[in-house]
Short mmCIF file of C-alpha atoms and ligand atoms in Angstrom, two decimals:
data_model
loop_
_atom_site.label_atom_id
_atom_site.label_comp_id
_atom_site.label_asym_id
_atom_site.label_seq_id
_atom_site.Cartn_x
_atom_site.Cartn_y
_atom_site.Cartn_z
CA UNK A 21 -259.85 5.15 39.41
CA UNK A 22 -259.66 4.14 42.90
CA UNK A 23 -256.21 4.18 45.05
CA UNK A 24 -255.43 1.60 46.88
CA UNK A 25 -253.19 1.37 49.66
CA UNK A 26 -251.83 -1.43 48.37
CA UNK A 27 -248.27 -1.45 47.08
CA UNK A 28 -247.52 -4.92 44.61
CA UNK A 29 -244.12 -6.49 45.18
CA UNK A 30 -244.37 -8.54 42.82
CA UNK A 31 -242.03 -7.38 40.07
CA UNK A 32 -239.08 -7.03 42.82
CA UNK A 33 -239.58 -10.94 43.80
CA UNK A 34 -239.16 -11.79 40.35
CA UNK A 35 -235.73 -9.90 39.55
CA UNK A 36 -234.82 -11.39 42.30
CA UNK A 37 -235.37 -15.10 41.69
CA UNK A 38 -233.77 -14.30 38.33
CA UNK A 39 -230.64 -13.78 39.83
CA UNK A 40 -230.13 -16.52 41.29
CA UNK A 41 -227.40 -19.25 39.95
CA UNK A 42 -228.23 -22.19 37.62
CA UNK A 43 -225.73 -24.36 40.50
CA UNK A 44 -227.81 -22.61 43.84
CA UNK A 45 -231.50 -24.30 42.11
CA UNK A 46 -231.12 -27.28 44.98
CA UNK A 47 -230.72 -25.36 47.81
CA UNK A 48 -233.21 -22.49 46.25
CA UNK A 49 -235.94 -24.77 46.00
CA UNK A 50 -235.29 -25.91 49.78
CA UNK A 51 -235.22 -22.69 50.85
CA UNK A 52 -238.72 -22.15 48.45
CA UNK A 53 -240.16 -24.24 50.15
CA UNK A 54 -239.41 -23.15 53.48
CA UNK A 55 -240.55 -19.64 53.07
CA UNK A 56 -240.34 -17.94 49.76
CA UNK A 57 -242.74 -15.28 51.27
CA UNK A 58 -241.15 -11.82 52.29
CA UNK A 59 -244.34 -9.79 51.67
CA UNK A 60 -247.45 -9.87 53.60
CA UNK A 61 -249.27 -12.55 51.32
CA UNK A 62 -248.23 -14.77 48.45
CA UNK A 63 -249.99 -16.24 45.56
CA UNK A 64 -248.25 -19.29 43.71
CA UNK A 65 -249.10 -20.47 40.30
CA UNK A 66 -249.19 -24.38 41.28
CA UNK A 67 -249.79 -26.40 44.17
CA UNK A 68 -246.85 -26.69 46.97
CA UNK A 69 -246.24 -22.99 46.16
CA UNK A 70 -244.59 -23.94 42.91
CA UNK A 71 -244.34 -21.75 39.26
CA UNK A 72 -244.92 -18.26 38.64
CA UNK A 73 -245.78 -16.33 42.45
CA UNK A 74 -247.25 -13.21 43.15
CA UNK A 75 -246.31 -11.02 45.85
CA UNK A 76 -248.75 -8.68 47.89
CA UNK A 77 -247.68 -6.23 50.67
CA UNK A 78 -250.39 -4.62 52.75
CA UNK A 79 -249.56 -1.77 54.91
CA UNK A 80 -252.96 -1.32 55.99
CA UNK A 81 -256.08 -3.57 55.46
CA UNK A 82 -257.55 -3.55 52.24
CA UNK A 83 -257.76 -5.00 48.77
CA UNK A 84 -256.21 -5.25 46.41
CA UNK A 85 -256.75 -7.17 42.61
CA UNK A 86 -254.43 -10.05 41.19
CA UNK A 87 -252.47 -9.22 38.08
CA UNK A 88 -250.53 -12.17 36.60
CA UNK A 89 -251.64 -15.39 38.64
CA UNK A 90 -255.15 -14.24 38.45
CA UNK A 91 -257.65 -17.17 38.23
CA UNK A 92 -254.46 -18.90 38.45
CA UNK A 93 -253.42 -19.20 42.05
CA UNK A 94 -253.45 -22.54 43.62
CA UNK A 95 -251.39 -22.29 46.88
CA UNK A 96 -250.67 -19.46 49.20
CA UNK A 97 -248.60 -17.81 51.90
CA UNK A 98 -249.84 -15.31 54.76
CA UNK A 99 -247.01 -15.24 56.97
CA UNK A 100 -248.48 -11.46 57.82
CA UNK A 101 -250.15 -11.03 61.13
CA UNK A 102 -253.78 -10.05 59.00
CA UNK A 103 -256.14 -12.13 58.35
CA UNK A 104 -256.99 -12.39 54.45
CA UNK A 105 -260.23 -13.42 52.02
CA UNK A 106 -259.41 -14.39 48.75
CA UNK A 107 -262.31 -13.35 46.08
CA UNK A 108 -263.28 -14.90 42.65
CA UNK A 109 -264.16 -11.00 41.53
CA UNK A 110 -261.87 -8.54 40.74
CA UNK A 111 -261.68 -5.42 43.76
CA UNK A 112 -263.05 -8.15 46.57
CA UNK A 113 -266.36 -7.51 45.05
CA UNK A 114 -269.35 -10.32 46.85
CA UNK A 115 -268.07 -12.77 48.85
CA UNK A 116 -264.76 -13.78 49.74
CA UNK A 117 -264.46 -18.01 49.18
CA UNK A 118 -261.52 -18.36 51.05
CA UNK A 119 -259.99 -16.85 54.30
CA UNK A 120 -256.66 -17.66 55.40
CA UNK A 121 -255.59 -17.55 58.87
CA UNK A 122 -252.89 -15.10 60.48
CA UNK A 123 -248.96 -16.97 59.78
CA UNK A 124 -250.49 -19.58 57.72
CA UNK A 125 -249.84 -21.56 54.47
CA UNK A 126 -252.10 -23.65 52.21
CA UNK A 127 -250.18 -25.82 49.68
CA UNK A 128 -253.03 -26.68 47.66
CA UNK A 129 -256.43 -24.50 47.58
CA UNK A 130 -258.08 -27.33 45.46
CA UNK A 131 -259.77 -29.17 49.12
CA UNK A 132 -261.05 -25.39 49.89
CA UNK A 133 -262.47 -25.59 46.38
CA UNK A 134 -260.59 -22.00 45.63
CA UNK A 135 -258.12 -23.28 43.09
CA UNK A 136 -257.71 -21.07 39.98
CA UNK A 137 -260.34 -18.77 40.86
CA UNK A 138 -258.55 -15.64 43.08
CA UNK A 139 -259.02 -12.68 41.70
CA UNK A 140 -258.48 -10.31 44.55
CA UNK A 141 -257.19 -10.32 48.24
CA UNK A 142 -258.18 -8.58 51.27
CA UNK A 143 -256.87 -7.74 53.93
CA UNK A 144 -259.02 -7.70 57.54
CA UNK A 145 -258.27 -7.49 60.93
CA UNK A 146 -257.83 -11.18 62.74
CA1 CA B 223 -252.94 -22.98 39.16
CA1 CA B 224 -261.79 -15.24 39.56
#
C-alpha cells in the first residue's frame, strides 16, 4: 500500500467539538461559521459547512482519499496557501471536478456541480 504524506486530522477535530458545552452551542456555531478550519482543507457534510466535517492537513502536496464524508461533502474550507482539486475517485485518480482557490471557502458545491461526489483531495502548487 502506498504512503502518503498526508496526515488526517480528522479524529482530533471531532474530540474536540465534543467537548464543548451544551450552554457555549450559540457562540460555537458563530464561531463555526467564521472559521471552523484549523487544518489545511476542510470537508463539511452539508451546505454552509454544517454536520459531520472532515479535516485534512497537507504538509506537502499530494493526495490524499476521504474517509467518513466521502461522496458526502457539500461545502469546503482551504484556508491553506495550496491550491486543491477535489476528485469523484478514490487516490485523485482522472480528473479533478473541482479546484478551490488558495484562502478560500465554498458554502455550497451544488452550483460547481461537485456536491456529494469527493472522494479524494489534492494538493498542488497555486
Ligand atoms: Ca452532503
Ligand atoms: Ca465519489
Amino acid at each position: 500500500m502506498k504512503r502518503t504524506t498526508v496526515r488526517r486530522a480528522g479524529v482530533v477535530a471531532l474530540a474536540l467539538t465534543s467537548l464543548m458545552g451544551v450552554g457555549a452551542t450559540a457562540e460555537a456555531d458563530a464561531q463555526r461559521l467564521a472559521s471552523s478550519c484549523g487544518a489545511s482543507v476542510c470537508l463539511y457534510e452539508h451546505d454552509d459547512y454544517a454536520g459531520a466535517q472532515e479535516d485534512f492537513l497537507f504538509t506537502s502536496n499530494g493526495c490524499a482519499n476521504v474517509g467518513a464524508l466521502n461522496n458526502k461533502a457539500s461545502s469546503m474550507r482551504n484556508p491553506s496557501a495550496g491550491r486543491m482539486q477535489f476528485y469523484n475517485s478514490a487516490n485523485c485518480s482522472g480528473s479533478y471536478g473541482y479546484a478551490a482557490a488558495p484562502r478560500s471557502a465554498d458554502s455550497d458545491l451544488t452550483n460547481n456541480g461537485f456536491d456529494n461526489l469527493t472522494s479524494s483531495v489534492r494538493r498542488v502548487n497555486p
